Each structure stands twice: as C-alpha cells, then as structure tokens.
XYZ file of C-alpha atoms in Angstrom:
539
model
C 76.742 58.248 23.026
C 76.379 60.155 26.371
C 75.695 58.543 29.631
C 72.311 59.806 30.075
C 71.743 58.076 26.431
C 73.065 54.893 27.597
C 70.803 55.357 30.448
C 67.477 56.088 29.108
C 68.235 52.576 26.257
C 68.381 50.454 29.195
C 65.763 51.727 31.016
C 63.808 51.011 27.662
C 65.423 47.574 27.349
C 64.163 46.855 30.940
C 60.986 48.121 30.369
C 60.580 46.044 27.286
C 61.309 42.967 28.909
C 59.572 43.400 31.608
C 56.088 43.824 29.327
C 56.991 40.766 27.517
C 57.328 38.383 30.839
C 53.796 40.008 32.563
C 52.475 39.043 28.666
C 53.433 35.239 29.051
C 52.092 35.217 32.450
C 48.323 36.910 31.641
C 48.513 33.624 28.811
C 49.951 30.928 30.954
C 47.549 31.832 33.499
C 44.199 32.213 31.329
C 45.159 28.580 30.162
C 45.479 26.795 33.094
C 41.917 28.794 34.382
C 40.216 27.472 31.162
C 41.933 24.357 31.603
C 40.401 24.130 34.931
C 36.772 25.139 34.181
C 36.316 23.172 31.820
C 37.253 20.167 33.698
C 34.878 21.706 36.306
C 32.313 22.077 33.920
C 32.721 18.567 32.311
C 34.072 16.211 34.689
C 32.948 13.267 32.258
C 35.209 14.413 29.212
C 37.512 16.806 30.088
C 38.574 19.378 26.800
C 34.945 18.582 25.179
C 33.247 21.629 24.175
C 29.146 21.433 24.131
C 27.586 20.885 20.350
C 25.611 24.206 18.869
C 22.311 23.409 16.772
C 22.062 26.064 13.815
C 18.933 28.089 13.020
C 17.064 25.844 10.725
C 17.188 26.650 7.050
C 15.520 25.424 3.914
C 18.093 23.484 2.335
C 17.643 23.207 -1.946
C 17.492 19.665 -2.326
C 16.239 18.355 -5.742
C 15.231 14.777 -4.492
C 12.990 15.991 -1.975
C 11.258 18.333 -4.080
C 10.495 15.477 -6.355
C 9.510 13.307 -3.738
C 7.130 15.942 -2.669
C 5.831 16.492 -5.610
C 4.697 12.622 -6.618
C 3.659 11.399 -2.931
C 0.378 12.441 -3.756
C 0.089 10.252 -6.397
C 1.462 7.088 -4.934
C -0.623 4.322 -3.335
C -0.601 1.542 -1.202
C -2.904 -1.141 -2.494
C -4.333 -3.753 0.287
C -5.656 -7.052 -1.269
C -7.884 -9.090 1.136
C -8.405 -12.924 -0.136
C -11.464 -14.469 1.276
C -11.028 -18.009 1.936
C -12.589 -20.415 -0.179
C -15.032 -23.503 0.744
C -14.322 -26.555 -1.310
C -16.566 -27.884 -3.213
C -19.146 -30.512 -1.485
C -18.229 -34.243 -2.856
C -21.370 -35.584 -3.497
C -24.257 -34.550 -5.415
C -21.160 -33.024 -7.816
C -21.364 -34.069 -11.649
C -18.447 -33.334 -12.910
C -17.336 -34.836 -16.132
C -13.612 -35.455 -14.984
C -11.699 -34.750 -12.005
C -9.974 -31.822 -11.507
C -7.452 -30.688 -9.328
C -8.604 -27.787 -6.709
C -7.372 -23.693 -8.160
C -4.723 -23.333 -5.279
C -4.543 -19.641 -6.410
C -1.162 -18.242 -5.407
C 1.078 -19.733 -3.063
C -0.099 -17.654 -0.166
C -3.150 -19.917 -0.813
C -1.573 -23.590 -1.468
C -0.832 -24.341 1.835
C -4.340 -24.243 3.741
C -5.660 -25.808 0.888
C -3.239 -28.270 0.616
C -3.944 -28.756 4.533
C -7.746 -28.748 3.729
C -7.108 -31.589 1.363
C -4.962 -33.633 3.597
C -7.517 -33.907 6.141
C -10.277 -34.374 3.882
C -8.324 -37.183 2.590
C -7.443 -38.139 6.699
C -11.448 -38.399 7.397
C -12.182 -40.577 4.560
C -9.754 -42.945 4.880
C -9.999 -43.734 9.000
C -13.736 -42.509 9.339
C -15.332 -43.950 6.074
C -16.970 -40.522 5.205
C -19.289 -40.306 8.264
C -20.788 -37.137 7.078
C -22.089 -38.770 4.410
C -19.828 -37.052 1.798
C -20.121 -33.490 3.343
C -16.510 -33.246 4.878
C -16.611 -30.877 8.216
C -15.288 -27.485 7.019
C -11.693 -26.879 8.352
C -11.276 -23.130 9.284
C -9.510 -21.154 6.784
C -8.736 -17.627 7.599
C -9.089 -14.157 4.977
C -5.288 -13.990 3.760
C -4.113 -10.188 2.886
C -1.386 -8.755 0.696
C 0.295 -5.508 0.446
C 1.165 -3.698 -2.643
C 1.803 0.177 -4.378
C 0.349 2.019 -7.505
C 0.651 4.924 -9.091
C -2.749 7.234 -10.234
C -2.459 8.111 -13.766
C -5.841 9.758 -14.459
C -7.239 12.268 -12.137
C -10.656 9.864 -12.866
C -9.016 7.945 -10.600
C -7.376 5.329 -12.864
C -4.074 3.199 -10.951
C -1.455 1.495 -12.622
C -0.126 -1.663 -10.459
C 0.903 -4.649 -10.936
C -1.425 -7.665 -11.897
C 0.250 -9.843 -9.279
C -0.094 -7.166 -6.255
C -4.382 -7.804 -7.091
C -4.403 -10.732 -8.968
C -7.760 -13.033 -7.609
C -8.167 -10.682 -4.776
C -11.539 -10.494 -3.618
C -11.314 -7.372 -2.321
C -8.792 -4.011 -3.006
C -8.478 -1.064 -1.036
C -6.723 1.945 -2.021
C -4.908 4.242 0.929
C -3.241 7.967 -0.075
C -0.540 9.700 1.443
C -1.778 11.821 4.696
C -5.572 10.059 4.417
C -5.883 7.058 6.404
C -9.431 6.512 4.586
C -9.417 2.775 2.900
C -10.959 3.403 -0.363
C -12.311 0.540 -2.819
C -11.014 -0.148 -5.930
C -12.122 -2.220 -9.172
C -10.227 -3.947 -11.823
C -10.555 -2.427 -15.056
C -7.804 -4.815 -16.562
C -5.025 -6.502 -16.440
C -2.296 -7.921 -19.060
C -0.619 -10.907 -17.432
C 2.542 -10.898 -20.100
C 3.620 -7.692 -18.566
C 2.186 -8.420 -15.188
C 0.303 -4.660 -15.080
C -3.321 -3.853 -14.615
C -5.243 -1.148 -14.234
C -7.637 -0.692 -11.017
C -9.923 2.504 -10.478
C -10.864 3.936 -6.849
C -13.910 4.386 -5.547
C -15.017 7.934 -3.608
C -12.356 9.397 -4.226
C -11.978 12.514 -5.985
C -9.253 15.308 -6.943
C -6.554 12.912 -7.350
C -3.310 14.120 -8.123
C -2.172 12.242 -11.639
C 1.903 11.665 -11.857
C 3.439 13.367 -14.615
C 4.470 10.544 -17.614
C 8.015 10.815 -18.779
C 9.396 9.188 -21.906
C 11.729 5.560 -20.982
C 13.212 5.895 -24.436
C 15.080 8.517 -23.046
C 16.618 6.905 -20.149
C 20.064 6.233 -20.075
C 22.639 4.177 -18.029
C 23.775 6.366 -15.261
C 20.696 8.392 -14.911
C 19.477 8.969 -11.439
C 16.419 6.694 -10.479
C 14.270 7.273 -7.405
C 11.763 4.859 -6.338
C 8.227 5.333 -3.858
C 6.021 2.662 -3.121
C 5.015 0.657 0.543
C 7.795 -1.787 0.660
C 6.750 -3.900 3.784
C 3.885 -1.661 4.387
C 5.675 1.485 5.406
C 3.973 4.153 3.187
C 5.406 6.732 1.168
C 9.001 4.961 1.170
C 11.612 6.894 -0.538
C 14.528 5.292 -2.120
C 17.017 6.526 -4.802
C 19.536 5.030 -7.119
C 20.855 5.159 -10.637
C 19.649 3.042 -13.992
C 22.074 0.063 -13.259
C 21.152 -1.462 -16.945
C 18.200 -1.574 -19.789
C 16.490 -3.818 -21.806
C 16.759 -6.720 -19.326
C 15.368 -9.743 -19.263
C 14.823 -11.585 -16.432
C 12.668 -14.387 -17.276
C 13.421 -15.933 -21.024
C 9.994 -17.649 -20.626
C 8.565 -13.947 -20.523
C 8.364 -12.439 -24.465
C 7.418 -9.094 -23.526
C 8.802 -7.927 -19.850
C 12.730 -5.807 -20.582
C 13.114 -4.094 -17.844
C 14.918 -1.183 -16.586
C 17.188 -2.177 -14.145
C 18.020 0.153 -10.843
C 19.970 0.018 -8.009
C 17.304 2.197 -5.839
C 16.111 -0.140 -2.605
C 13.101 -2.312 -4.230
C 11.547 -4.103 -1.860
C 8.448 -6.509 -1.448
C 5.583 -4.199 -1.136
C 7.252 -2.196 -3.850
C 5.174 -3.915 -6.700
C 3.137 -1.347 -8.771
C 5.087 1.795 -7.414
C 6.806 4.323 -9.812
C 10.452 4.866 -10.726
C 10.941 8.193 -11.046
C 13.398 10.150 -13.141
C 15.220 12.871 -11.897
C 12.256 15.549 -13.282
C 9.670 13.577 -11.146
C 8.558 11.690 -13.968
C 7.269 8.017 -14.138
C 9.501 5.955 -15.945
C 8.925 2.635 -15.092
C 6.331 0.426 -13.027
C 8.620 -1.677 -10.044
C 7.668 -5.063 -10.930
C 10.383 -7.524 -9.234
C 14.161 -7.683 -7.535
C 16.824 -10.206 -8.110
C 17.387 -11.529 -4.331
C 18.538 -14.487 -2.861
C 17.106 -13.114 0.833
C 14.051 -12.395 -0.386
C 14.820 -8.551 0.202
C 16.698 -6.206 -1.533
C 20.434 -6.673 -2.341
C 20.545 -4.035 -5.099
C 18.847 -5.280 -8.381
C 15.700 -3.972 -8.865
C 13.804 -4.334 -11.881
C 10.790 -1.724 -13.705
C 8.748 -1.925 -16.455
C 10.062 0.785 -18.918
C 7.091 3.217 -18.608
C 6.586 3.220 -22.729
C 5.346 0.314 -22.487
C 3.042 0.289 -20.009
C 1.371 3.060 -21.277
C 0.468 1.105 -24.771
C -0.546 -1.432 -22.009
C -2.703 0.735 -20.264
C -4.555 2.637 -22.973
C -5.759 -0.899 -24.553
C -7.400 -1.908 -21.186
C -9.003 1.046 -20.759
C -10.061 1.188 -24.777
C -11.055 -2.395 -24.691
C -10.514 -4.229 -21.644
C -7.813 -5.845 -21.933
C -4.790 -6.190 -24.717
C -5.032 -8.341 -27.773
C -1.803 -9.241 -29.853
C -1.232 -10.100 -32.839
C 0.407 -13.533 -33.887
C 1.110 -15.425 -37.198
C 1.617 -18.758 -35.756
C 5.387 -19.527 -35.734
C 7.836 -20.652 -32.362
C 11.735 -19.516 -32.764
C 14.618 -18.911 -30.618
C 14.938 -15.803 -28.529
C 17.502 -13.182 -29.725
C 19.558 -13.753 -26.219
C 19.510 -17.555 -27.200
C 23.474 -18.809 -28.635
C 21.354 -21.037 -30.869
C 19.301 -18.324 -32.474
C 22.243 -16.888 -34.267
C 24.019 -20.691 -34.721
C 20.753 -21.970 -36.726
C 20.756 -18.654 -39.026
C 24.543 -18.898 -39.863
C 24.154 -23.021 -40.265
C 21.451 -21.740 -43.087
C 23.712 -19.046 -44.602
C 21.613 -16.662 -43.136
C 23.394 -13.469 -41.348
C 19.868 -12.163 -40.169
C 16.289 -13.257 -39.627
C 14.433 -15.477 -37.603
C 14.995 -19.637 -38.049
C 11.580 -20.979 -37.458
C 11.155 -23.992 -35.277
C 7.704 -24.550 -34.947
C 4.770 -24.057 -36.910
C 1.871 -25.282 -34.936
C -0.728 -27.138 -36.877
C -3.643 -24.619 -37.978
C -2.227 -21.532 -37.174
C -2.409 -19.147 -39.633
C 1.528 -19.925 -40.715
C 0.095 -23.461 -40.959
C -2.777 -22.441 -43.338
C -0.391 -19.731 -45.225
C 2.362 -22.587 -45.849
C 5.014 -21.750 -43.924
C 6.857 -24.621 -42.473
C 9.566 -25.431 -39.747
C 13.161 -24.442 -40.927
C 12.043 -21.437 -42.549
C 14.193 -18.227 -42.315
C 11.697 -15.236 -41.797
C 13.690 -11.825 -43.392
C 10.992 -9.565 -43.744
C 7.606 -8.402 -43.069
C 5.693 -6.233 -45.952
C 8.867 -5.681 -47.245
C 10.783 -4.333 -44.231
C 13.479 -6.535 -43.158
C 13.856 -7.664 -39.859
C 16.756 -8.333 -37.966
C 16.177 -11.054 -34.694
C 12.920 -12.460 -33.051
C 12.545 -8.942 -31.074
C 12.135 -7.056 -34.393
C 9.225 -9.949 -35.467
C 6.924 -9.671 -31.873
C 7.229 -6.065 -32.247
C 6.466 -6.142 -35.680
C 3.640 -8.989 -35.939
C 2.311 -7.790 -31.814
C 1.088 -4.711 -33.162
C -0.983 -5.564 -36.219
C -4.443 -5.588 -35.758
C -6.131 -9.144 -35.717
C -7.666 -9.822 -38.768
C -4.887 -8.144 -41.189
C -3.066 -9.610 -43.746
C 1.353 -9.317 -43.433
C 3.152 -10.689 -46.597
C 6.262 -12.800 -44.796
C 8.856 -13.435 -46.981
C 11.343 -16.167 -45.897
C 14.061 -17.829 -47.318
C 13.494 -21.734 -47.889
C 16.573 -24.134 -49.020
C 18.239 -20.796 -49.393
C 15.080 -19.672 -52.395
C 13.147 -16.598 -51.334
C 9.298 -17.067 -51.195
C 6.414 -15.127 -50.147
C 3.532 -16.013 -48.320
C 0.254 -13.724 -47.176
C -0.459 -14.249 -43.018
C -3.364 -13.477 -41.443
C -2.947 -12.069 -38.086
C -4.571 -14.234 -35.398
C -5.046 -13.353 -31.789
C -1.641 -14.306 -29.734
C -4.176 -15.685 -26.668
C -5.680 -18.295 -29.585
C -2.776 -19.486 -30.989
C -1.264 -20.076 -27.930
C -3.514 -20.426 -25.444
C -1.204 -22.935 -23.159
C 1.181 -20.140 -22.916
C -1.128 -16.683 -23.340
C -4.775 -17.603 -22.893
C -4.630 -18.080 -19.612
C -8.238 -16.245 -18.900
C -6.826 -13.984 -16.113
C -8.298 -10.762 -17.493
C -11.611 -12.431 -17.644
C -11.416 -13.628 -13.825
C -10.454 -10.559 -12.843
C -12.989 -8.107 -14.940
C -16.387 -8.305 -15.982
C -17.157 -11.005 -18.544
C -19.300 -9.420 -21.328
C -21.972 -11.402 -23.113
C -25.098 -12.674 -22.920
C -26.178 -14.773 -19.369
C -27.837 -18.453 -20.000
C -29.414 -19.722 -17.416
C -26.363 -22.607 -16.923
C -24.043 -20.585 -15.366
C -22.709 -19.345 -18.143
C -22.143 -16.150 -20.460
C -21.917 -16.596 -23.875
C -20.820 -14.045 -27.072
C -21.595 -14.417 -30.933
C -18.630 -15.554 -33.259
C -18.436 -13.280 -36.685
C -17.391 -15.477 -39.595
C -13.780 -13.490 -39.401
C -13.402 -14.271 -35.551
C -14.206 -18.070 -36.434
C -11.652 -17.553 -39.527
C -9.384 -15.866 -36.948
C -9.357 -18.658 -34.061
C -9.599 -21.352 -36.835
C -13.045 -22.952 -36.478
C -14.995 -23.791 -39.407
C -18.380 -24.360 -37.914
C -21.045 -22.212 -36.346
C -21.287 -21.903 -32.462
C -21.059 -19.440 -29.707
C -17.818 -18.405 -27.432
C -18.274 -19.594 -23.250
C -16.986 -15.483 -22.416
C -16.972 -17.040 -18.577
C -18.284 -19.757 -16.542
C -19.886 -18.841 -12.627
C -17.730 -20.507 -10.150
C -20.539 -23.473 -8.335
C -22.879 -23.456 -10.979
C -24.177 -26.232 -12.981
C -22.151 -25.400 -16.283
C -18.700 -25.866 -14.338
C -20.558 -29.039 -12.553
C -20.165 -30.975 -15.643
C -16.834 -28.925 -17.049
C -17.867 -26.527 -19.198
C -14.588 -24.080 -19.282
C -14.216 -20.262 -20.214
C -12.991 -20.329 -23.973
C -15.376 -23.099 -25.299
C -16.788 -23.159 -27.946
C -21.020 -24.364 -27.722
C -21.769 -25.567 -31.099
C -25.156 -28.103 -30.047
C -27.453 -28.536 -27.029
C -29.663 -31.794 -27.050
C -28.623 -32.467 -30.834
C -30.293 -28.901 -31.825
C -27.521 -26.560 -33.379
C -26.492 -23.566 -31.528
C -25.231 -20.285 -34.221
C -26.096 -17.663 -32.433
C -26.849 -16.539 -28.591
C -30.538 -16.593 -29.295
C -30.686 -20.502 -30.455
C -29.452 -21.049 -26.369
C -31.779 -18.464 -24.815
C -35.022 -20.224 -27.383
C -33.556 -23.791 -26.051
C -32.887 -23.168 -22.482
C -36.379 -21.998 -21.983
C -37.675 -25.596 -23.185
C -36.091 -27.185 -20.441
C -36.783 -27.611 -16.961
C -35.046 -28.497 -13.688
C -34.076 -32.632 -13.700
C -34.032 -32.554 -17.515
C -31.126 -34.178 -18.683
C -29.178 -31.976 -21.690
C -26.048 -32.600 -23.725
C -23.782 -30.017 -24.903
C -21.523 -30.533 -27.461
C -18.515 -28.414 -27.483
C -15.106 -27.730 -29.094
C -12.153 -27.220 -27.293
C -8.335 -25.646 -28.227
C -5.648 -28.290 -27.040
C -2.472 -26.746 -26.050
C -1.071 -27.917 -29.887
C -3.774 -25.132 -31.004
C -6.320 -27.758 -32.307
C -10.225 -27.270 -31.822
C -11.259 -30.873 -30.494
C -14.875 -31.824 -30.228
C -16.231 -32.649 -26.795
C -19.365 -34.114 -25.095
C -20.656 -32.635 -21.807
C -23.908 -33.294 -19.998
C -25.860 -33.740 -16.462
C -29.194 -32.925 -14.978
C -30.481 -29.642 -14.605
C -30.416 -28.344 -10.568
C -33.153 -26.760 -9.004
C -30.798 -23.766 -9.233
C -28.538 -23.612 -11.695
C-alpha cells in the first residue's frame, strides 16, 4: 500500500469517528432538553406524559344490545297502602273475637302501636270516649317493586308479594315518568306471581318468552328490574343452579338460581337469557344483610307462563288434589319409609285427611302410591305434577301397594284450595280481584253450588258458596267468612242464590236473622255453624 493510500484510510478513519461522536452528542443533548421540558411542563410529576381520549366508536357488545332491547318492557311497580281505621268497639256484633289483619309486616307495627294505646286509654282512662277510641295517626305506607309486560294489551307479570293488599298500583316505563294505574287480574300465592294490567297506556313493547327447559348451568343470566328504586338496573351473571328449593314448606316454587345482583326492588323483574329472552320471574335472594351477597333466586319462566294463562282464562289457578300428605322428595325420610316397605319407588303416604277424596276412595295412611292410570311414578314431584294438572272433577285410577299387595282404587280430583284450605285456601286471589257472584244485601256475594262442586268440596247438602264478604259490613259484624257455606236463613232453607235474594227482601232493618252455615276446619271437615245479629240501618 502506497503512502497516499495509507493517507486517504485515515483520513476516512478520522472522518468516521468524528460522525459517530457529533451522533452521541445530537442524542445526549435531545435527552437532557426533553428531560427538561417536561419537568417544565409538569412540575407536579416529572416523566408523566398527558392521557389521549380516542374518537368514540360503537363498540359490539351483546349485553347491551339485549339490555336495549327489553328496557322497554320492564317496569317499576309502586304500591301505595292506605292506612286502615280499626274497627269502632261498640255497637260491633261480632260472634267471636278476632284478632286485627296486620297485613304484612310493613303494616304490624303501627297497628300493633294502635293497639297498645287503645289498650293504654282503656285501662288508665276507663274508655272516656265512650267506646270510640281517639284515632291515632297512621300514615299511607308505599312499596317498590318490577314487572315485566307480556301482552302488548298491557298485561304485567310480577310478583304477588310486590302488590299483594295494595290499595293502590302504579305502573312507571323506562324514559316516561307518567305514573300509570294498574289492576289485578290475578294472582297465585303458591308461586307468589300475579298478573296486573295498566291503565292508559298503549303500544307496549311485550318481552320475547324463551323456553327455561332449556337453561343450563353455566348459561349467562342477566337481570333488570328497580332494585332500591333505581330504574332500569342492569345486572348480569350466570345460572349458579336449577330446580331449587328454597322453602320445603313451598310445593310448587324450584327456582333457577343466579349469581346476577338481585336486589330488594328486584321482585317481579325478568331474568334474561343471553338472546334477550325471559326466563325466569326474580322472586327472592338468599341474604343474611338483607341485600345481595350472590344467590338470587327466579321462577323458571315455564312455569309461570301455565301460571299466567289460567289467571287470565279464569282468574286465578285451580289444582288438582286427591287428598293424600307424604314426604317431599328432598326429605332423607321419603326414601327411608319406601325402602322400610320394600318399596324402591313411589310415594309412602302419611296422611289421608278424613273426607278427602282418598278418604272416600279408600286409601289409607301407609300406602305406597306407584302409579297413576297406569304410568308409574317415581317420588312426590312426579305425583303433584301428575295429580296438579288434572282437571277437578276427573276420575285417576291410583294403584298402590298395601302390606306389599297391589290394589287399585278410582280418585276423584278435588280442588287443592278445598282439601287443604289451612295450607292453600288462603282467599288471596279473591282479596285481591273481583269476587264474582251474586250481591245480598248483607254484605255479602254469594255463587250457586252444582251437585259435582258439592261432590267435589265434599258437602252433601244444598246451600250457596260466601264468594266474598265486604270489609265493615254487617255479614263480617257477626263472622260470616269468605268460603262459607249458607245452607238456612231464619230456619227457611237456602239452595240456590234466589231463596236469599226472595228472603232478604222480607226483612227489614232491626230484624233479628239467623244464618246457619257450614264451615271447612283445617282437618278438611265441613262443620255446622250458627251466626246471627240485628239488621243495621245500612248493611
């Protein structure tokens, strides 16, 4: 190599390095001025660089299309209980005491109050008001609740205990702050639903009806109701668990059980499934706050629907019964009494209450039940559903095993509310509808008995069914209840609804009349009863 080569490669060599040191310079030196602004620019927190908001975009988001879509549909339901004036103690003719209706417990403790000072004036003042008490101020008592429109008629499925004795219900919809009224069509107090329609309202937005036989453990669940009062509340979850059951007392509520936020106020709102159909009513949580601490409970949508299409074909829901008391399927013992019989399945009968229609077919306590026209059946479940279903009046072959013999015996079906009226006939769906039937001028309304009714509720004589009884009025003066049976007034037999209108109109106000009744005990017997007083001015 030459010495002008040598020359020229360190010249480049120079060159080169020189270029690389001016390089680290330009980037020590744009660090330390960046460094510097931006502790200029935020002397509070040095290094931060400001946030950027994005341009907003419609995010695809499932969920909030469904809530969308059934908002329109959901309620809040407002419940406005009037308070009510007790009873006057004199000039009241009463057969027997009674204890005062304290309603729900929202209710028992002004009354209870009322009581206590009643009691307080006429022990230290000797009744000075000559029986009247002075009224104590009670004040209108409101509830909150949710529903869910199923008929663009404007037909709501709730919850019977969200308007249960409400005096008034009002109706609000998402984006209308207009209270509407509402009526009870009907209610079914062993699945605690009813069914209320609005009042001037129209174009209502029906939710879609989904199918709670298909819902499986794991599904997604969302929730919308008012819980607390906050409108339109969104909540989501998964189906935790089904066929629950929460009270054993209660034959015919298995829920569907969901983790989604249930809360009170909740009552009566849909769960949803994840196509934005109802699958369930929101009936009660599992708390031990009182809120929600992630056990919810619904009322598998199946069955409300069977629920709601009787009330709104009848009235209300009758169900079939043949008479007979047994352990639950849940219940150790159910499956310890079968096997103790040599009996793998079936139902081991416990109770046969006297003149039930088991009674008067011949089946007796002890009894294995194993099928039902023929058709086997498995546990106590598979015997409600079966016997529940059959129209009152119809005729089931049982066949049970007795002593370990198989015998047959022919059941007519009886009305569940009859046969057990301690348990099912409590007459909530007649306080909270109309009562049907003819009005006599006692305060009461009164319906003709066919021959197979009478057969049916196990009464042998003629007489006409007490459909309600008007709260002050001189037929609950001297006790006449809802579900008597009038069978003579003044000694003159009563058969039909005309025999009280042609009798009433021979009496007149101070008259003294005696009614002779029969009434169901809760052991199912029809026990003859004598009520009577003076006719009021005003009856």
């Amino acid at each position: 190599m030459s010495f002008f080569d040598k020359l020229r490669s360190q010249k480049l060599l120079s060159f080169t390095l020189i270029l690389f040191t001016l390089a680290i310079g330009i980037v020590i030196g744009t660090l330390v001025n960046t460094g510097a602004k931006a502790a200029k620019d935020n002397p509070g927190a040095p290094g931060a660089t400001p946030l950027t908001i994005p341009n907003p975009v419609q995010l695809q988001n499932s969920f909030a299309a469904i809530a969308k879509q059934v908002e329109q549909s959901v309620v809040n339901i407002s419940t406005t209980y009037l308070p009510k004036a007790p009873a006057p103690t004199r000039n009241r003719r009463r057969a027997t005491p009674q204890q005062p209706d304290n309603g729900d417990e929202e209710d028992q403790g002004d009354q209870g109050d009322q009581g206590n000072m009643e009691d307080f004036f006429q022990r230290f003042f000797n009744s000075p008001f000559g029986g009247n008490m002075p009224q104590i101020p009670q004040h209108r008592q409101n509830a909150l609740g949710s529903g869910v429109v199923v008929d663009k008629a404007g037909y709501i499925l709730t919850n019977n205990h969200v308007v249960d004795k409400a005096d008034r219900i009002q109706v609000k919809f998402v984006g209308d702050n207009t209270q509407y009224d509402a009526k009870v069509v009907g209610v079914d107090v062993p699945t605690d639903l009813a069914v209320i329609r609005v009042e001037g309202k129209s174009n209502l937005t029906p939710a879609p009806i989904g199918n709670s036989d298909a819902v499986q453990v794991g599904d997604w669940a969302m929730a919308i109701g008012s819980p607390f009062g906050f409108q339109a509340t969104v909540t989501l979850g998964i189906i935790s668990a089904k066929e629950r059951d929460v009270d054993p007392t209660q034959q015919f509520q298995h829920f569907l059980q969901t983790d989604a936020a249930i809360n009170p106020g909740n009552s009566g709102g849909p769960l949803l499934n994840i196509k934005g159909e109802v699958i369930g009513i929101n009936t009660a949580i599992a708390s031990r706050s009182g809120g929600y601490q992630g056990i919810g409970f619904a009322l598998p949508m199946n069955q409300a629907v069977k629920v709601y299409n009787d009330i709104i074909k009848n009235g209300k829901v009758v169900r079939g019964s043949i008479g007979v008391r047994f352990a639950r399927s849940e219940d150790s013992r159910a499956e310890a009494l079968l096997k103790a019989n040599g009996a793998k399945e079936g139902v081991f009968v416990e109770q046969v209450p006297d003149g039930g229609p088991a009674d008067k077919a011949g089946i007796k306590a002890e009894d294995i039940i194993v099928a039902v026209n023929g058709k086997p059946i498995r546990n106590g479940d598979d015997l409600v559903e079966r016997v529940t279903g059959t129209p009152i009046g119809n005729s089931l072959t049982i066949t049970v095993l007795r002593a370990g013999k198989s015998m047959d015996f022919h059941v007519v079906v009886a009305d569940l509310a009859h046969v057990f009226p301690e348990q099912f006939g409590t007459g909530k769906e007649e306080e909270n509808g109309p009562a049907e039937g003819t009005q006599a001028l006692f305060g009461i309304k009164i319906e003709n008995l066919t021959d197979a009714r009478r057969e049916t509720m196990g009464i042998k004589q003629p007489g006409v069914l007490i459909s309600s009884v008007e709260q002050n009025s001189f037929a609950e003066d001297i006790d006449m209840r809802h579900g008597d049976v009038l069978v003579e007034i003044n000694r003159q037999p009563v058969h039909t609804t005309d025999d009280v209108i042609r009798i009433q109109h021979s009496l007149k106000p101070g008259d003294a009349v005696a009614f002779r009744v029969l009434r169901q005990t809760e052991r199912g017997k029809w026990t003859p009863l004598f009520l009577a007083g003076s006719l009021p001015n005003h009856p």
